[in-house]
PDB file of C-alpha atoms in Angstrom:
ATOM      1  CA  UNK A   1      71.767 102.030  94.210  1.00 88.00           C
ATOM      2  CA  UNK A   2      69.604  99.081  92.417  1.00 86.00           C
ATOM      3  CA  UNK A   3      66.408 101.201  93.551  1.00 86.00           C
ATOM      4  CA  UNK A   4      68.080 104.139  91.749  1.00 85.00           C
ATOM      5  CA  UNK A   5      68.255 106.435  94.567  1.00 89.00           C
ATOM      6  CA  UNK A   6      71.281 107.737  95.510  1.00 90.00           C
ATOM      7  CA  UNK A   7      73.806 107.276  99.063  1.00 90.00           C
ATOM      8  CA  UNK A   8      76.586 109.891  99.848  1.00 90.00           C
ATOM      9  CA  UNK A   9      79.461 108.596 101.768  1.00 90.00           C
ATOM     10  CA  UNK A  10      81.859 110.282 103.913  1.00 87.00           C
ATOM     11  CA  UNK A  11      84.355 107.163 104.423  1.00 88.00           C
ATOM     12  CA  UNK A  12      84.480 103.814 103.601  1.00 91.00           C
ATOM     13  CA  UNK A  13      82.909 102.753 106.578  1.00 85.00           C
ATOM     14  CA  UNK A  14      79.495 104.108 105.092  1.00 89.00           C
ATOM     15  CA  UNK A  15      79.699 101.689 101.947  1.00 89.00           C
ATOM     16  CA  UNK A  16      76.566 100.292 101.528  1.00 88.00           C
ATOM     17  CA  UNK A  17      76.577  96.438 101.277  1.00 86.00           C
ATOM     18  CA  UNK A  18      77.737  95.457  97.433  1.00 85.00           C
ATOM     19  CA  UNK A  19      74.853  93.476  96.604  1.00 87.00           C
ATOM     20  CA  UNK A  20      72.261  97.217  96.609  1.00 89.00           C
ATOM     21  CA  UNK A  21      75.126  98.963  95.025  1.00 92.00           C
ATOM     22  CA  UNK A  22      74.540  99.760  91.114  1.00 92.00           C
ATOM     23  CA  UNK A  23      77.474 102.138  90.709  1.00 93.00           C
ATOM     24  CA  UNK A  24      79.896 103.630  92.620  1.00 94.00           C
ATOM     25  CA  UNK A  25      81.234 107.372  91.800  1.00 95.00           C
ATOM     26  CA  UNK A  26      83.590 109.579  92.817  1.00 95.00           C
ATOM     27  CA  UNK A  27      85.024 112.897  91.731  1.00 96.00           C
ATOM     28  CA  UNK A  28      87.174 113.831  89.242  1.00 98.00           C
ATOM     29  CA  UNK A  29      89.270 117.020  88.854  1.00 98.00           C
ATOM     30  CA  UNK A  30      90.863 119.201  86.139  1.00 98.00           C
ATOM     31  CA  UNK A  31      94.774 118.843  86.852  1.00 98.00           C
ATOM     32  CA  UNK A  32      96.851 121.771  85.228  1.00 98.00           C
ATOM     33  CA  UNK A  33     100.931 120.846  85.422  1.00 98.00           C
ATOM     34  CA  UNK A  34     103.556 123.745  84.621  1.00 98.00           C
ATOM     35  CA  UNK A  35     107.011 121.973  84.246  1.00 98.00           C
ATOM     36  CA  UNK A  36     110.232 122.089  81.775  1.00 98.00           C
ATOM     37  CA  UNK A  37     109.959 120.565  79.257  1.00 96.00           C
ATOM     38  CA  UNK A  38     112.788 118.279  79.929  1.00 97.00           C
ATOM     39  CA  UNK A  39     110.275 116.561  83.445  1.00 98.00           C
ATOM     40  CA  UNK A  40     107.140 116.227  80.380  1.00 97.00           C
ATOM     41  CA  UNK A  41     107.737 112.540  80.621  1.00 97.00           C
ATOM     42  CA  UNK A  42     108.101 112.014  83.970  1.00 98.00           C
ATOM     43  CA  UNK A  43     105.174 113.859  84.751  1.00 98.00           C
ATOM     44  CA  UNK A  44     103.024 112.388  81.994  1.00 97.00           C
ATOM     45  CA  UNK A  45     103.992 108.587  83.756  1.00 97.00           C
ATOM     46  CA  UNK A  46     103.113 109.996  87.250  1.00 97.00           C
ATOM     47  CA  UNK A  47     100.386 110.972  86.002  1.00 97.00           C
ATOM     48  CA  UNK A  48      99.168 107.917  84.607  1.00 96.00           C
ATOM     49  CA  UNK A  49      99.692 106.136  87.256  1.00 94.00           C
ATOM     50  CA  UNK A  50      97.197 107.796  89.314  1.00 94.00           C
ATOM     51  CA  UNK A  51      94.567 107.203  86.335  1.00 95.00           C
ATOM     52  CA  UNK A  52      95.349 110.468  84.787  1.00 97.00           C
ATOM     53  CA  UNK A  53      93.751 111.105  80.773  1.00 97.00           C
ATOM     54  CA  UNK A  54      95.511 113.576  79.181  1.00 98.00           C
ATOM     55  CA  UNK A  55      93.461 116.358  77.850  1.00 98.00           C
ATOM     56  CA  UNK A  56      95.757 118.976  76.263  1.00 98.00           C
ATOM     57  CA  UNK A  57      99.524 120.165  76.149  1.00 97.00           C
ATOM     58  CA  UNK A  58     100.624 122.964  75.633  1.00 97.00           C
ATOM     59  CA  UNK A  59     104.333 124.588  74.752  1.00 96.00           C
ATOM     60  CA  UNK A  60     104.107 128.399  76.233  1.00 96.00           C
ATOM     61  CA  UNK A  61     107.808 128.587  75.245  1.00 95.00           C
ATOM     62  CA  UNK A  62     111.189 127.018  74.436  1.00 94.00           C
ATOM     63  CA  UNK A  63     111.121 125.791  77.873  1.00 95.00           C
ATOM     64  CA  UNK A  64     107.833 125.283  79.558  1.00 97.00           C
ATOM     65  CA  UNK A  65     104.956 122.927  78.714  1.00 98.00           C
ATOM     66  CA  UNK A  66     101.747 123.225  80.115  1.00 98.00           C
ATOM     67  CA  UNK A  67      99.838 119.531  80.186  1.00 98.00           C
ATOM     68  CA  UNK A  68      96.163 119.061  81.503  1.00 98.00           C
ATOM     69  CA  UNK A  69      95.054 116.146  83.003  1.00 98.00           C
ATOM     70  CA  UNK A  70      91.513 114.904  84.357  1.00 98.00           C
ATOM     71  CA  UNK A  71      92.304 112.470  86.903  1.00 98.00           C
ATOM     72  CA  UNK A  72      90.339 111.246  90.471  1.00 97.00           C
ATOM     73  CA  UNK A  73      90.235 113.654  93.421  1.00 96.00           C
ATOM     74  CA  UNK A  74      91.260 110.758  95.619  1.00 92.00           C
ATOM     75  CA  UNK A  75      94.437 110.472  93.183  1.00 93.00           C
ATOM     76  CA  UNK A  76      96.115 113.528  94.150  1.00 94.00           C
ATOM     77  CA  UNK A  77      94.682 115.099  97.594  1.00 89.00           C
ATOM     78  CA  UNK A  78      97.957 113.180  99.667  1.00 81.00           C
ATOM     79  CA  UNK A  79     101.106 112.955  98.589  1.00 86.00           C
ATOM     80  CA  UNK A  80     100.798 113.764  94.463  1.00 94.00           C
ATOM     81  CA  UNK A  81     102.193 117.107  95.199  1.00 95.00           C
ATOM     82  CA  UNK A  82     105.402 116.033  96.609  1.00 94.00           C
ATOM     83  CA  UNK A  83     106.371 112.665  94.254  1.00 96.00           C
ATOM     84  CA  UNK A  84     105.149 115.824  91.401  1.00 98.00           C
ATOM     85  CA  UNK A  85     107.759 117.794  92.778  1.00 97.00           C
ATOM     86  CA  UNK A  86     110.223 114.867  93.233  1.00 97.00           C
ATOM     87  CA  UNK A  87     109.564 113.879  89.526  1.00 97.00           C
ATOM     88  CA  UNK A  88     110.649 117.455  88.472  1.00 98.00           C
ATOM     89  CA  UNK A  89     113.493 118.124  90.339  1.00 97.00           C
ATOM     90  CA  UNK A  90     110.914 120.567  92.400  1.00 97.00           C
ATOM     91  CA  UNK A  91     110.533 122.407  89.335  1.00 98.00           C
ATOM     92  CA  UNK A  92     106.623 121.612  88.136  1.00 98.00           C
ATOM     93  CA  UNK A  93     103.696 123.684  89.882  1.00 98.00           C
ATOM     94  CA  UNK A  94     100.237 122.799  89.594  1.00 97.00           C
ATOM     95  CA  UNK A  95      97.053 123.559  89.751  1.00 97.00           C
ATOM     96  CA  UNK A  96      92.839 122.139  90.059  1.00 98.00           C
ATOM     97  CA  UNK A  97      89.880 122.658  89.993  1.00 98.00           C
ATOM     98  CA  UNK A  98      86.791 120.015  90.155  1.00 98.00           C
ATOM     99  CA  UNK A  99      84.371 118.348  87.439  1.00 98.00           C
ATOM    100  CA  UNK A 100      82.058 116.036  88.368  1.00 97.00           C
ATOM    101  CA  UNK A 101      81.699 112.355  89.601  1.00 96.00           C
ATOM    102  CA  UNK A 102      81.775 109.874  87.327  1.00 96.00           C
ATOM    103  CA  UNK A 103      81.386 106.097  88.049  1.00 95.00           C
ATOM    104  CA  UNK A 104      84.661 103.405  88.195  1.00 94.00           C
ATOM    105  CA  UNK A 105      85.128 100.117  88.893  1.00 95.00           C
ATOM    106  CA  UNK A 106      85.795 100.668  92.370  1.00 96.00           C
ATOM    107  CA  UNK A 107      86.232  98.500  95.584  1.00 95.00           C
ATOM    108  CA  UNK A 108      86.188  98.653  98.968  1.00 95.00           C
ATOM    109  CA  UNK A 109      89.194  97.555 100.769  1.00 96.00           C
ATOM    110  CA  UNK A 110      88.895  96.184 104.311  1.00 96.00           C
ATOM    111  CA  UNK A 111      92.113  95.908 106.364  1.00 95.00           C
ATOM    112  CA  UNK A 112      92.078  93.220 108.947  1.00 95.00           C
ATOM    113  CA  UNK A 113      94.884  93.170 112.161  1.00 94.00           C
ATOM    114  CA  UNK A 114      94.770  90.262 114.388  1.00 92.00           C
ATOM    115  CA  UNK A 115      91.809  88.964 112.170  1.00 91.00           C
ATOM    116  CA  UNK A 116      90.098  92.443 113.175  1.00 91.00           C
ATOM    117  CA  UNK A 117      88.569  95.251 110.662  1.00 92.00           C
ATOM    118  CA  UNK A 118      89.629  98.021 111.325  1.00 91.00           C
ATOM    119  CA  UNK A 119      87.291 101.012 109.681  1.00 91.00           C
ATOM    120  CA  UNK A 120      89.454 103.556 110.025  1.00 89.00           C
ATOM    121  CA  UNK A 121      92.037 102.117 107.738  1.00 92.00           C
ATOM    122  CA  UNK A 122      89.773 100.535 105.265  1.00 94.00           C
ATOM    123  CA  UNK A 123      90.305 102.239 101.676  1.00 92.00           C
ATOM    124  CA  UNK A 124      88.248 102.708  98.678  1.00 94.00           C
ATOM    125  CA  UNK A 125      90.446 101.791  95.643  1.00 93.00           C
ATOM    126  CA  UNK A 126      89.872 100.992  91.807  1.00 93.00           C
ATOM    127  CA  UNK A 127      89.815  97.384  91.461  1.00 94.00           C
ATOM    128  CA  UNK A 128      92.866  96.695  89.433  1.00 93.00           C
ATOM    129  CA  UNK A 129      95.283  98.731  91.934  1.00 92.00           C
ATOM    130  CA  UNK A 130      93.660  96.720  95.260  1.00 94.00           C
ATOM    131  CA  UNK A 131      96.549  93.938  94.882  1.00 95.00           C
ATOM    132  CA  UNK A 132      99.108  97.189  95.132  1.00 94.00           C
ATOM    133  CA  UNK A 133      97.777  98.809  97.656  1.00 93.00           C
ATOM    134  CA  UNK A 134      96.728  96.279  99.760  1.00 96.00           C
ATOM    135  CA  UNK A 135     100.579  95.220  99.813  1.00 96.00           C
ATOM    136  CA  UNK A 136     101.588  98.171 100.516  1.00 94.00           C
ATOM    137  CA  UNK A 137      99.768  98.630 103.360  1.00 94.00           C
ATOM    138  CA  UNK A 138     100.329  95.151 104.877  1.00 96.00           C
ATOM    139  CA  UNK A 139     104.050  95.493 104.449  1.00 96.00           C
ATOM    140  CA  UNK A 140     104.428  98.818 106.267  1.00 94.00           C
ATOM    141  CA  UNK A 141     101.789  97.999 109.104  1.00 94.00           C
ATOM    142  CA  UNK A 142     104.294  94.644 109.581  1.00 94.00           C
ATOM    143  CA  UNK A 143     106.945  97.434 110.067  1.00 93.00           C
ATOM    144  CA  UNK A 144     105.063  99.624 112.370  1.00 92.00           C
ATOM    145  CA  UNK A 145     102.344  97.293 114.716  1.00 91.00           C
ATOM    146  CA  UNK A 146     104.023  96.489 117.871  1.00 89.00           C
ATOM    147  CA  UNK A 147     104.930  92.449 118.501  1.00 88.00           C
ATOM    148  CA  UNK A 148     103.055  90.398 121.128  1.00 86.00           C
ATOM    149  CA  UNK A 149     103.280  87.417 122.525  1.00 84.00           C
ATOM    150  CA  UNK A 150     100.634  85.750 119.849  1.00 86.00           C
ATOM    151  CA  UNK A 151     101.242  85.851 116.050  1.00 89.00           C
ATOM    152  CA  UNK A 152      99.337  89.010 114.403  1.00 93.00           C
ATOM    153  CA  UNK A 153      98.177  88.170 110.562  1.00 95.00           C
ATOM    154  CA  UNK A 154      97.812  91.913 108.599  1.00 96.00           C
ATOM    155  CA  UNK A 155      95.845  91.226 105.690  1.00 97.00           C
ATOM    156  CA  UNK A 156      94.145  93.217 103.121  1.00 98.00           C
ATOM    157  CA  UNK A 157      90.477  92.017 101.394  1.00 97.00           C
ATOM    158  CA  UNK A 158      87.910  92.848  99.215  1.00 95.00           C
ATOM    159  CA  UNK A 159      84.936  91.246 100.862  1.00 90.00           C
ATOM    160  CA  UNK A 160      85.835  87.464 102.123  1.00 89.00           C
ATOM    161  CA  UNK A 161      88.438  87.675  99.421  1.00 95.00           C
ATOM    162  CA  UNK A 162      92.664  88.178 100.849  1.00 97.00           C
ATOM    163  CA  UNK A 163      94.607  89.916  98.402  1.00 97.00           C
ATOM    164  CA  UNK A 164      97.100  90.434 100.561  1.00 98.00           C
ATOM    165  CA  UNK A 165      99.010  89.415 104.228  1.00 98.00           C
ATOM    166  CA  UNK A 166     101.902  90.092 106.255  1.00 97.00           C
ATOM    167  CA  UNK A 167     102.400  88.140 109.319  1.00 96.00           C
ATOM    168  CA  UNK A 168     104.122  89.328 113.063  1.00 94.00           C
ATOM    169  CA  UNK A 169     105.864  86.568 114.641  1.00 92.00           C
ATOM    170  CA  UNK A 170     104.636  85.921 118.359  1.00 86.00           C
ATOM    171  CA  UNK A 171     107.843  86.817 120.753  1.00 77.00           C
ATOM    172  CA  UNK A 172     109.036  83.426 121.795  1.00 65.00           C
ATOM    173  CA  UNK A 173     109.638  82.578 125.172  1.00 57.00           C
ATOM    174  CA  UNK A 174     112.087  79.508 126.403  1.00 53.00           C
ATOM    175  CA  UNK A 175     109.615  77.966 128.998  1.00 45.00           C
ATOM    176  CA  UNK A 176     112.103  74.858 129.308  1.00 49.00           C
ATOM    177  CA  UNK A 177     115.109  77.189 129.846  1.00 51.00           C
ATOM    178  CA  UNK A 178     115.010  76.358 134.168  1.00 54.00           C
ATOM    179  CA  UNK A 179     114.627  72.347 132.740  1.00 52.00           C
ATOM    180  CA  UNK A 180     118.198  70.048 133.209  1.00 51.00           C
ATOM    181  CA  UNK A 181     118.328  67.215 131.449  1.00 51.00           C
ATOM    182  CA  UNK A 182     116.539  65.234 129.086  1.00 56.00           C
ATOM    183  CA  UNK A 183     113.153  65.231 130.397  1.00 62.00           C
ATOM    184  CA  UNK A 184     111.277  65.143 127.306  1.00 63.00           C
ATOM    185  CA  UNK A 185     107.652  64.767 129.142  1.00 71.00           C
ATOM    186  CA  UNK A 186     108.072  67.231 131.165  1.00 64.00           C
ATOM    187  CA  UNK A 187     109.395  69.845 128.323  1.00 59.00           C
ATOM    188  CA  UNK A 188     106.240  68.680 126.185  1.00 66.00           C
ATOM    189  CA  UNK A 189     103.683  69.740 128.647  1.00 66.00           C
ATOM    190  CA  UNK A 190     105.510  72.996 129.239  1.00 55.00           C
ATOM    191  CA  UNK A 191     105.479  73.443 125.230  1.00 57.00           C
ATOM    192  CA  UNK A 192     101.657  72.303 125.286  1.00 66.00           C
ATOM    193  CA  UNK A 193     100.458  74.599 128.394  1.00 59.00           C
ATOM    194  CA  UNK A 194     102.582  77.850 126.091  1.00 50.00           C
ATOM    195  CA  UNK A 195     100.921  76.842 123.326  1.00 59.00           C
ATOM    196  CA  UNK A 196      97.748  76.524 124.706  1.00 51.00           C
ATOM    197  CA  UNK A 197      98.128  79.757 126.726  1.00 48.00           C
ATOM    198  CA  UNK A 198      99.226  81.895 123.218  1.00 43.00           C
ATOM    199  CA  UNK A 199      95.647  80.506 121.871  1.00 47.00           C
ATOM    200  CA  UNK A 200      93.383  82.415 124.610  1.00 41.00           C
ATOM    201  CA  UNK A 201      95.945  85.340 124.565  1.00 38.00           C
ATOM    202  CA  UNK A 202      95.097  85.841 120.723  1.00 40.00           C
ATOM    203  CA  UNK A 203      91.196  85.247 121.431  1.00 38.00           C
ATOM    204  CA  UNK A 204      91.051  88.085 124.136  1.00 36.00           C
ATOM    205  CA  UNK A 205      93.648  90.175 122.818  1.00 47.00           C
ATOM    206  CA  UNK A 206      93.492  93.598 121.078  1.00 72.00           C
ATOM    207  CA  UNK A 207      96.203  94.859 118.884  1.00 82.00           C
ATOM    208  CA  UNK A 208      96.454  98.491 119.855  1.00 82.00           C
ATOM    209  CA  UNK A 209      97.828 100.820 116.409  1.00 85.00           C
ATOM    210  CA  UNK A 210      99.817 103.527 116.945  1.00 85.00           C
ATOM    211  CA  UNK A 211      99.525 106.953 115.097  1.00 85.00           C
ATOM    212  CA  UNK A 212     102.396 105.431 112.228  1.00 85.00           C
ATOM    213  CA  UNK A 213      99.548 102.592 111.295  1.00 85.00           C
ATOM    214  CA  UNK A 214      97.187 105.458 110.136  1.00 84.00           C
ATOM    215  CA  UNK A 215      99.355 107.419 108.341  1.00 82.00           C
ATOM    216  CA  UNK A 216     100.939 104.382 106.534  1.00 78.00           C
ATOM    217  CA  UNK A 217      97.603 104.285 104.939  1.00 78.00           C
ATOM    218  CA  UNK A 218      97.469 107.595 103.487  1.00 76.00           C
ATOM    219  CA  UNK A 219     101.752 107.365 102.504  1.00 74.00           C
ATOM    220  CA  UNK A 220     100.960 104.479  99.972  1.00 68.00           C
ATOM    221  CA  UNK A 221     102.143 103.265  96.879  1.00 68.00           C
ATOM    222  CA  UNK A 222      99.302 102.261  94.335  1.00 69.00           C
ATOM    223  CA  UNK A 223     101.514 100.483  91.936  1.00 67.00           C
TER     224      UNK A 223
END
């Protein structure tokens, strides 16, 4: 903090406000990867990706390469394991143990529904993948948030700043279906009064997520 004390956080939600923040840390892990040496490549990329630094490789044999990473806990603790395995045909095993915290340029990603935050999807992400993940997000909760009869905007921001948004269409009702003729009045006040009555729906309405929304979040793409 700028008083140089020091706040623990648990989840996002606990982020203190950016303008008492001095630094922001988070831990960092020794990664050990056992693969052929054929998957070296792919695993060095996947690797990177997640803001790996290599640290050592090592050939045990004609076939297997040992390569040591330090990367960010937060990097590989949901689904590393299985694009690791995808990457290797389900050949590479790994391994790792922690180091320390060390400070990053890292952000706090709010994710709004209905013009809503919702805490328990907000993310904390290094700045320069925010644009990817926040996309990522806001495309699959578009996929996954139920329709209603107002529009929903899903968007992803770093303080008052979008970096991303999806939108859910409203489901659209003929309310001059009944109406014969050409009674163009009469269908403009029945346009109007919908209109009108889709405005206080979104004002009092609540989106409710379901269970997909949440894991969407962790099943991400940072790139």
């Amino acid at each position: 903090m700028n008083d140089g004390s020091e706040v623990t956080i648990s989840s996002p939600s606990g982020l203190p406000d950016p303008v008492y923040i001095d630094a922001i840390k988070e831990p960092w892990v020794k990664v050990e990867i056992l693969s052929p040496k054929e998957y070296v490549g792919a695993v060095m990329t996947l690797c990177t990706e997640k803001r790996g630094v290599s640290k050592d490789v090592q050939y045990l044999d004609e076939n297997r390469v040992l390569n040591t990473f330090e990367m960010p806990l937060a990097s590989i603790v949901v689904d590393f394991y299985d694009q690791l395995k995808s990457v290797s045909s389900g050949y590479a095993s790994m391994n790792y143990e922690y180091l320390n915290f060390r400070a990053g340029d890292l952000v706090k990603l709010d994710i709004l529904v209905a013009d809503d935050k919702v805490d328990a999807l907000a993310l904390i992400v290094h700045r320069d993948q925010a644009f990817y993940v926040g996309r990522d997000i806001t495309k699959k909760l578009k996929g996954i948030v139920p329709r209603q009869n107002f529009v929903i905007p899903i968007q992803a921001a770093i303080g008052g700043k979008i970096v991303a948004r999806e939108t859910i269409s409203a489901f659209r009702k003929d309310v001059t279906a009944k109406l014969y003729g050409g009674d163009v009045t009469r269908k403009n006040k029945l346009l109007k009064k919908q209109k009108a009555g889709k405005k206080r729906m979104k004002q009092v309405g609540r989106v409710e997520l379901p269970q997909e929304a949440f894991l969407a979040v962790l099943k991400r793409n940072d790139n």
